[in-house]
Short mmCIF file of C-alpha atoms and ligand atoms in Angstrom, two decimals:
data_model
loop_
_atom_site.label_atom_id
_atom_site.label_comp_id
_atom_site.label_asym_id
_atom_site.label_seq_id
_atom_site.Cartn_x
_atom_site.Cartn_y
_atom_site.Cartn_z
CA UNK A 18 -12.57 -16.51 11.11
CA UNK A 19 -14.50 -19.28 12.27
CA UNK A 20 -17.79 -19.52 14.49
CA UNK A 21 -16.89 -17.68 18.01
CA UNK A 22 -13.65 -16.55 17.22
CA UNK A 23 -12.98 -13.06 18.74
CA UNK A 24 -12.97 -9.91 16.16
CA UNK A 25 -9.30 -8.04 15.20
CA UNK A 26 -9.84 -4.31 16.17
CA UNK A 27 -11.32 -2.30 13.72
CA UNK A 28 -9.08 -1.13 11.31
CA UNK A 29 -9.49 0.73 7.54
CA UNK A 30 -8.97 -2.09 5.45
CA UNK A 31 -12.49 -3.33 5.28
CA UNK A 32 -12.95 -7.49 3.82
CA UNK A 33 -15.94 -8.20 1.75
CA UNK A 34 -19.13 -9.61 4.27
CA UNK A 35 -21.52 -12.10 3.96
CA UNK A 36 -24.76 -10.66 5.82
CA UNK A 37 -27.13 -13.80 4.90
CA UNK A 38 -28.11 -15.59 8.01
CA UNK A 39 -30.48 -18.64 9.19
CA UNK A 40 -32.83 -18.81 11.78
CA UNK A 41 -33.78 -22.78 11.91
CA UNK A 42 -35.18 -23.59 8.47
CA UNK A 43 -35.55 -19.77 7.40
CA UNK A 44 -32.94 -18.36 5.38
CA UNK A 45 -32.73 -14.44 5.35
CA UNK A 46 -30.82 -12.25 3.42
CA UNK A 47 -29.45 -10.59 6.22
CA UNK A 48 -29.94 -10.87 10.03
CA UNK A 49 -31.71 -7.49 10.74
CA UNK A 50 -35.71 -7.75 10.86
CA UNK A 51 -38.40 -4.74 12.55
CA UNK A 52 -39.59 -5.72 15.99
CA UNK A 53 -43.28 -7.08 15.95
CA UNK A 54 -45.93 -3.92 16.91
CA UNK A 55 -43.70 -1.11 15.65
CA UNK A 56 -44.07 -0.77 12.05
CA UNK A 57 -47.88 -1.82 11.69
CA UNK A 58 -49.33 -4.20 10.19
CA UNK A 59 -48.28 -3.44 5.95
CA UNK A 60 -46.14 -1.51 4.59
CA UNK A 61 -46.06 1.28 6.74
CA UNK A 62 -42.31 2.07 6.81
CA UNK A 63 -42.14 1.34 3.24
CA UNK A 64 -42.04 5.47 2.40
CA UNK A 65 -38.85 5.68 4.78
CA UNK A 66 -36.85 2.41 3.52
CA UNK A 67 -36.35 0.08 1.02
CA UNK A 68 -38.44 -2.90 3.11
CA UNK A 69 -36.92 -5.62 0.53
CA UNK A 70 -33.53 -4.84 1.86
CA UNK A 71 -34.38 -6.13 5.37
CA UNK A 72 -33.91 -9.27 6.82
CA UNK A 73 -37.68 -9.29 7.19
CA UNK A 74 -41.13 -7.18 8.02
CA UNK A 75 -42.20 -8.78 11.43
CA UNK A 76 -46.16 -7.38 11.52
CA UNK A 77 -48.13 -6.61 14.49
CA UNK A 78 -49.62 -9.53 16.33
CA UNK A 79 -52.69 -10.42 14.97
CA UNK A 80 -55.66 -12.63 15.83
CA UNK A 81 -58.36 -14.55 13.66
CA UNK A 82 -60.50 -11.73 14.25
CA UNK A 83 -60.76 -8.25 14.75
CA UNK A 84 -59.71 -6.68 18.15
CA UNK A 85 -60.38 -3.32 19.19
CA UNK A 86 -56.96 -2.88 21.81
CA UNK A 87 -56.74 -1.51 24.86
CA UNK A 88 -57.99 2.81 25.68
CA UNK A 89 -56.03 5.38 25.08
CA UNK A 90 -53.71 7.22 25.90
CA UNK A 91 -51.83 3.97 25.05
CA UNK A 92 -47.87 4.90 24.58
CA UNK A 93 -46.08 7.19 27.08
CA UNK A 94 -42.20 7.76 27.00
CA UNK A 95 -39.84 7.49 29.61
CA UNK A 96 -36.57 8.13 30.01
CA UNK A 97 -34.56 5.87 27.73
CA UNK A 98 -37.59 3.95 26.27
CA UNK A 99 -41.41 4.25 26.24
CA UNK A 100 -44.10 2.22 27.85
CA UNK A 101 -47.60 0.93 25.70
CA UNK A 102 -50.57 -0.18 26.66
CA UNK A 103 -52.08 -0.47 23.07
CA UNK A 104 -53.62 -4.00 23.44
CA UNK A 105 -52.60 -5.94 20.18
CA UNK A 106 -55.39 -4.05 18.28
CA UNK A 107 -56.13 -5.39 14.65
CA UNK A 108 -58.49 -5.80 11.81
CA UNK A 109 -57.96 -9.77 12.03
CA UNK A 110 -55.88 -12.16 9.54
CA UNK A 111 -58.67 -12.39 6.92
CA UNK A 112 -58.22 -8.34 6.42
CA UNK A 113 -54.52 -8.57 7.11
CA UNK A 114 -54.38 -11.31 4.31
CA UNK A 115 -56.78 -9.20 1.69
CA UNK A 116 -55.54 -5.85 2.73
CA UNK A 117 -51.98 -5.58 3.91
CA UNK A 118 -49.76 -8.19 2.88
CA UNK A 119 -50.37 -7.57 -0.83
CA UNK A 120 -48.46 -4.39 -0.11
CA UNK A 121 -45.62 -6.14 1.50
CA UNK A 122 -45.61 -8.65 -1.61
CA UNK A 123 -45.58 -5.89 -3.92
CA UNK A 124 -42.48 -4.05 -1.55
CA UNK A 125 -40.04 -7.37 -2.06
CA UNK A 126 -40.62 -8.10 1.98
CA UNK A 127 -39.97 -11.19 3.44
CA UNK A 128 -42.53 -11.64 6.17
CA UNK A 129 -42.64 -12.89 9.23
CA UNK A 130 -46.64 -13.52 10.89
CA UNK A 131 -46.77 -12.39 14.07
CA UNK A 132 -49.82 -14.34 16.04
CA UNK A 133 -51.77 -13.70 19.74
CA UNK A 134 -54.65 -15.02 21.64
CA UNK A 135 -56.42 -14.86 25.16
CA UNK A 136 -56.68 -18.69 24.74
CA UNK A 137 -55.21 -21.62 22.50
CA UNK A 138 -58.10 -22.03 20.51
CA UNK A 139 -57.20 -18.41 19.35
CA UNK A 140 -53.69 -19.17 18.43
CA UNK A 141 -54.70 -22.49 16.77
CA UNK A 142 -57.81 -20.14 14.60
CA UNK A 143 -54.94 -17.41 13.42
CA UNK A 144 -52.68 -20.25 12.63
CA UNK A 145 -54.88 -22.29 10.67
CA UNK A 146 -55.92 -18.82 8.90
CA UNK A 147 -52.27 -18.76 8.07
CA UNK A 148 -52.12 -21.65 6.22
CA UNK A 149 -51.29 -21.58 2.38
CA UNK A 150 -50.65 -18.17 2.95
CA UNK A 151 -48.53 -16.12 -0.11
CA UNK A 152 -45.02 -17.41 0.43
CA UNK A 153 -43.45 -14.26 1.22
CA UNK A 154 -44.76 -15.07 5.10
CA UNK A 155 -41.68 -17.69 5.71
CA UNK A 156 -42.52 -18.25 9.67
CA UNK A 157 -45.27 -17.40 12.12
CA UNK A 158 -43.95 -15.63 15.59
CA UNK A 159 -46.09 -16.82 18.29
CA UNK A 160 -46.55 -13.83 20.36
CA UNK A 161 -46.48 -15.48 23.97
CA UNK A 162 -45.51 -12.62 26.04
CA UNK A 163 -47.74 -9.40 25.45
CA UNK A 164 -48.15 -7.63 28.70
CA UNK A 165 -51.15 -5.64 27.97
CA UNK A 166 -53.70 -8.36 28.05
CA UNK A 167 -55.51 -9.27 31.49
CA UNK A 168 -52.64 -6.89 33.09
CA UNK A 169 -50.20 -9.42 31.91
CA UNK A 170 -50.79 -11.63 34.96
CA UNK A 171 -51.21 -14.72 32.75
CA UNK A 172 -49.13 -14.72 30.26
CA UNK A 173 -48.19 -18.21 28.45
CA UNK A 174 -44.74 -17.41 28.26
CA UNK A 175 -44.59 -17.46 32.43
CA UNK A 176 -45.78 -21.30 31.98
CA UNK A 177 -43.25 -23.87 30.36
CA UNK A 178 -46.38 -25.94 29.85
CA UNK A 179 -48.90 -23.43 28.66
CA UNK A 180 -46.51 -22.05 26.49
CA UNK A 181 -45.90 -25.56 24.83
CA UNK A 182 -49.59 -25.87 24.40
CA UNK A 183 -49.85 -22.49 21.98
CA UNK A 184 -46.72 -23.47 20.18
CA UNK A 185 -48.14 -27.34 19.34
CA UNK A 186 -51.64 -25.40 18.15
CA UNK A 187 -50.16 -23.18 16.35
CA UNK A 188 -48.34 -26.14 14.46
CA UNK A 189 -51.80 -25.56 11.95
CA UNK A 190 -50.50 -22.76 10.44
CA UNK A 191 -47.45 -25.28 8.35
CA UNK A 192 -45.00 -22.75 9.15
CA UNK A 193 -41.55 -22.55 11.41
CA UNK A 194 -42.55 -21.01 14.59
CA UNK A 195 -40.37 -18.58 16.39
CA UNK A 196 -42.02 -18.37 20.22
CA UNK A 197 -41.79 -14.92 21.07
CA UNK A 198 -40.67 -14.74 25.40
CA UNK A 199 -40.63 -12.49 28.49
CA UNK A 200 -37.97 -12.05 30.34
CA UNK A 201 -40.66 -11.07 33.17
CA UNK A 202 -39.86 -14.42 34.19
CA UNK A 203 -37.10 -16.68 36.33
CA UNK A 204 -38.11 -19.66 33.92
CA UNK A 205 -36.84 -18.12 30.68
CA UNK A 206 -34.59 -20.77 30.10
CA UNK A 207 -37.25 -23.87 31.21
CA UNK A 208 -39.99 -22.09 28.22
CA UNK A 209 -37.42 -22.16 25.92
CA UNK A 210 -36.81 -25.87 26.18
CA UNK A 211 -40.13 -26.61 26.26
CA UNK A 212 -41.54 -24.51 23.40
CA UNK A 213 -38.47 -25.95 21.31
CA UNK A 214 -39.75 -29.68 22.25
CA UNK A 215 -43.30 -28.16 21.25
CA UNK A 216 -42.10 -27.42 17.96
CA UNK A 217 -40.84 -24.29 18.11
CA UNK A 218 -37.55 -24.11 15.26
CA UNK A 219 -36.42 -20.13 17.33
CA UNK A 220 -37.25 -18.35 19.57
CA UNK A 221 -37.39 -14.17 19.35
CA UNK A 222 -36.39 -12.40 22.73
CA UNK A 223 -37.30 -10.56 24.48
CA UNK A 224 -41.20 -8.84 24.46
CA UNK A 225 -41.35 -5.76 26.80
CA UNK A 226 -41.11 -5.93 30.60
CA UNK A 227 -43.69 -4.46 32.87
CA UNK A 228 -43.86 -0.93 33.73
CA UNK A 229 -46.14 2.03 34.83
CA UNK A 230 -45.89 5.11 34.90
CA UNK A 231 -47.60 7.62 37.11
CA UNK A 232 -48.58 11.32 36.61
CA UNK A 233 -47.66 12.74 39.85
CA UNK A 234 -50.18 15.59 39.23
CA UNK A 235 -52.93 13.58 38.89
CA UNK A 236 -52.02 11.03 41.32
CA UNK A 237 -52.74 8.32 38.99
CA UNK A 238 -51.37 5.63 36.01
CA UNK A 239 -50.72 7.64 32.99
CA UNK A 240 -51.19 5.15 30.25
CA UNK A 241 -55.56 4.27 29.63
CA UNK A 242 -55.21 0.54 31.27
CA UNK A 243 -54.90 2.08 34.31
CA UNK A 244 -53.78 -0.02 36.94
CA UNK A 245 -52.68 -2.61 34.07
CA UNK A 246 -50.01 -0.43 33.51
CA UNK A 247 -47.68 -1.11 30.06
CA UNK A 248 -44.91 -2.78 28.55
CA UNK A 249 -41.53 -1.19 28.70
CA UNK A 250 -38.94 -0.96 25.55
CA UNK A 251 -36.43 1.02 24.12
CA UNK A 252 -32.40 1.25 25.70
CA UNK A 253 -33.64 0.77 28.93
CA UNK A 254 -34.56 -2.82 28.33
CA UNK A 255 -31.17 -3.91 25.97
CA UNK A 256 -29.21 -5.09 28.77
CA UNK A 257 -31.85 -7.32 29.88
CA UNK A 258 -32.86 -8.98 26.27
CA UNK A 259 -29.12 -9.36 25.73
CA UNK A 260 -28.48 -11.03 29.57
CA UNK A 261 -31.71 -13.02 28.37
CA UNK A 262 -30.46 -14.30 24.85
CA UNK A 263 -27.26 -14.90 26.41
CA UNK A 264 -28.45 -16.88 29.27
CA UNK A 265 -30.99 -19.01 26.78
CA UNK A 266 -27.56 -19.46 24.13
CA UNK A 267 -25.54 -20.62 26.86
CA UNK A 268 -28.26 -23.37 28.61
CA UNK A 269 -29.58 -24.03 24.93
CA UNK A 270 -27.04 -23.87 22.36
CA UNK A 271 -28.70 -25.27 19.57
CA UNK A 272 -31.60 -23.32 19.94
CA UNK A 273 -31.63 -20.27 17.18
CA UNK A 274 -32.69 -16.96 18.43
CA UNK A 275 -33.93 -13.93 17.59
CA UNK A 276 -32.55 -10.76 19.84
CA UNK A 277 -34.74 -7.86 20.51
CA UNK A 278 -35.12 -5.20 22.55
CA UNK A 279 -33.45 -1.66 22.73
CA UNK A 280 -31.55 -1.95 19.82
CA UNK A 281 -30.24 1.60 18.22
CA UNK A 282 -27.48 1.02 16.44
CA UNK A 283 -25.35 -1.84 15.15
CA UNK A 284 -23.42 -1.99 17.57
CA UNK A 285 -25.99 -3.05 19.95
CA UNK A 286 -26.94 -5.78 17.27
CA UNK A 287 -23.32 -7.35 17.10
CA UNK A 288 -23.84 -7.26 21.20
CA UNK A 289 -27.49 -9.28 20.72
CA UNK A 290 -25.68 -11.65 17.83
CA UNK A 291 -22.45 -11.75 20.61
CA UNK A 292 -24.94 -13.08 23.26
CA UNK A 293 -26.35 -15.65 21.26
CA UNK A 294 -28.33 -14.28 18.61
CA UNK A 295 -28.47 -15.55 15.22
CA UNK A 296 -30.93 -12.49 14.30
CA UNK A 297 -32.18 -8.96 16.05
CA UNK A 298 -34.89 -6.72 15.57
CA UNK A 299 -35.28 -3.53 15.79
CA UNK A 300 -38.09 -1.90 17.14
CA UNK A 301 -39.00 1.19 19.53
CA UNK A 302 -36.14 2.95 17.70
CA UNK A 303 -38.17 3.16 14.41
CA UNK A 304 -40.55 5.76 16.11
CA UNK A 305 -38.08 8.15 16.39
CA UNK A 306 -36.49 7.45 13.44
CA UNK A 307 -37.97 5.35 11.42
CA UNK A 308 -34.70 4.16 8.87
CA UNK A 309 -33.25 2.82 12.04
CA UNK A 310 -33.57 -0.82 11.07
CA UNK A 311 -32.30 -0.17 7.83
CA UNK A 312 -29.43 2.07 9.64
CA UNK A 313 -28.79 -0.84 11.79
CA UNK A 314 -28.35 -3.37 8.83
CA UNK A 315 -25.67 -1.17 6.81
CA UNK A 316 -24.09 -0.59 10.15
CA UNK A 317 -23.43 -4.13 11.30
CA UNK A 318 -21.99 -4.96 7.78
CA UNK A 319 -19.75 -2.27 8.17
CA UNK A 320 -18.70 -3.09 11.81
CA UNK A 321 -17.85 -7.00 10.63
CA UNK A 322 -16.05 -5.62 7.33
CA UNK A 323 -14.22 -3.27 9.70
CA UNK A 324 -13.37 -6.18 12.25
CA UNK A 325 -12.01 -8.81 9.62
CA UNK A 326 -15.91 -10.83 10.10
CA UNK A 327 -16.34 -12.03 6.58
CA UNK A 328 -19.32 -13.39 7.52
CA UNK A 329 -22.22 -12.19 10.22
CA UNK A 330 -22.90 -15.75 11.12
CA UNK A 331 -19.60 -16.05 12.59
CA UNK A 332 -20.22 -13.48 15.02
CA UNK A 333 -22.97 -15.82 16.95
CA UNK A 334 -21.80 -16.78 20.67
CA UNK A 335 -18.42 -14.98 20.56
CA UNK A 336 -18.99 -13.61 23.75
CA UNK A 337 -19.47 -17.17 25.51
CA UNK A 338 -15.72 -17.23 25.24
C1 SIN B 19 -49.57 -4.45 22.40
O1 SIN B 19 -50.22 -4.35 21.34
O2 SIN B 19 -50.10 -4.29 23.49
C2 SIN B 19 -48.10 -4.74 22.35
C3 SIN B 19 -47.85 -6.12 21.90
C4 SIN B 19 -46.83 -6.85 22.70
O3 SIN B 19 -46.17 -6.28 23.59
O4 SIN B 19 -46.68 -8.05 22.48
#
């Protein structure tokens, strides 16, 4: 089967698969990775799965330095999903560096950087602390898109120029950079172009959407930011990443991308990958059960080997006809 051919029907006969995928210059060993902010900074999920057998460990945002986040409570569920509010909280790169990603060395992860900051300067800093970094980090995610900062009314990722600003300053970290976008946004498609022309090789969509939730009893925001409300994520969100990636493959069809959001099962993976995708993550999922990216990597190997896909690559764009 070649690239964008439709799938046969599932049938017993399974052929043999090849997972391994590319996003721009990164090879991976297979396309599923953990969502940025849900598996902590190290190796956290390391006692649940075997984190070498990902695609890759995407960390928590991070900044140059410490940050102390946003007040609790910070995470409150909802019906098919859960808002947070925690604030990209951290011990800084210097700790992350010393501390955290000698345990994802020493677990066989491939590791992807994930970076933040209230200004460029910041992003330029964390990049730059990046840089000659162990090579198990094989791209920096520039986190463009977190909601929870200044009650995410200014975030770069609304801004085709800002955006491209952070991506070229975060050029210092001699990485591929994989701009991380809201779909919050009308101008999805315009920040992809122009982070791509600032350098960006991918980029990983979509972050959470804006949300609140209010405690009828109390007559008042349930998560600690208050009237800042949260990010939303989980199910309730999948249709709108895969709309997103979908809309970005079809404008932009050399641009690689990374799918996220809602994804539970490998089925909604070969949906993300059928939109556009040449990667997902998986993210909100993992609380509940935290083997679900691992789950989610056997499972779309076993859906391609069961649809005649001898290869997961091939499964990018089928749905663009
Ligand atoms: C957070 O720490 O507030 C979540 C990060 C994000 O949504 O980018």
């Amino acid at each position: 089967m070649g690239r964008s051919s439709t799938p046969r029907a599932a049938g017993t006969e399974g052929v043999a698969v090849d997972p391994a995928v590319r996003v721009g210059s990164v090879s991976l060993s297979n396309a599923v990775m953990t969502a940025s902010g849900t598996s902590g900074h190290g190796d956290e999920l390391g006692r649940y799965l075997d984190l070498g057998a990902l695609g890759a460990v995407v960390v928590k945002s991070m900044m140059a330095e410490p940050w102390p986040g946003n007040p609790a409570p910070r995470l409150a569920p909802v019906p098919a999903g859960m808002l947070n509010s925690v604030g990209l909280q951290g011990d800084g790169i210097g700790h992350w560096l010393d501390r955290e990603l000698p345990d994802l060395r020493a677990a066989g992860a491939t590791v992807v950087a994930s970076i933040w900051g209230r200004h460029v300067q910041d992003y330029e800093r964390a990049a730059g602390a990046l840089q000659g970094a162990d090579p198990a980090v094989v791209a920096v995610e520039v986190n463009l898109s977190c909601p929870n900062l200044d009650g995410g009314k200014h975030l770069f990722a609304h801004d085709p120029r800002a955006a491209a600003e952070v991506v070229e300053a975060c050029g210092a970290a001699g990485l591929p950079r994989w701009a991380k976008l809201s779909a919050n946004t009308d101008r999805v498609v315009e920040v992809a172009a122009s982070v791509a022309e600032a350098g960006a090789e991918a980029v990983t969509l979509v972050n959470t959407l804006l949300g609140m939730v209010i405690d009828p009893d109390r007559a008042a925001p349930v998560l600690g930011s208050g009237p800042a409300g949260g990010g939303l994520s989980g199910p309730a969100i999948h249709p709108v990443a895969v709309r997103t990636v979908f809309d970005v493959h079809a404008a932009l069809p050399g641009l690689p991308i990374v799918g996220v959001g809602g994804i539970v099962d490998a089925r909604g993976a070969v949906e993300m990958i059928m939109a556009g995708a040449d990667a997902v993550q998986v993210g909100t999922a993992s609380f509940a059960e935290p083997r679900t990216a691992d789950m989610v990597r056997t499972g779309l190997e076993h859906w391609c080997s069961t649809h005649g896909v001898r290869a997961v690559a091939e499964l990018k764009g089928c749905a663009h006809g």
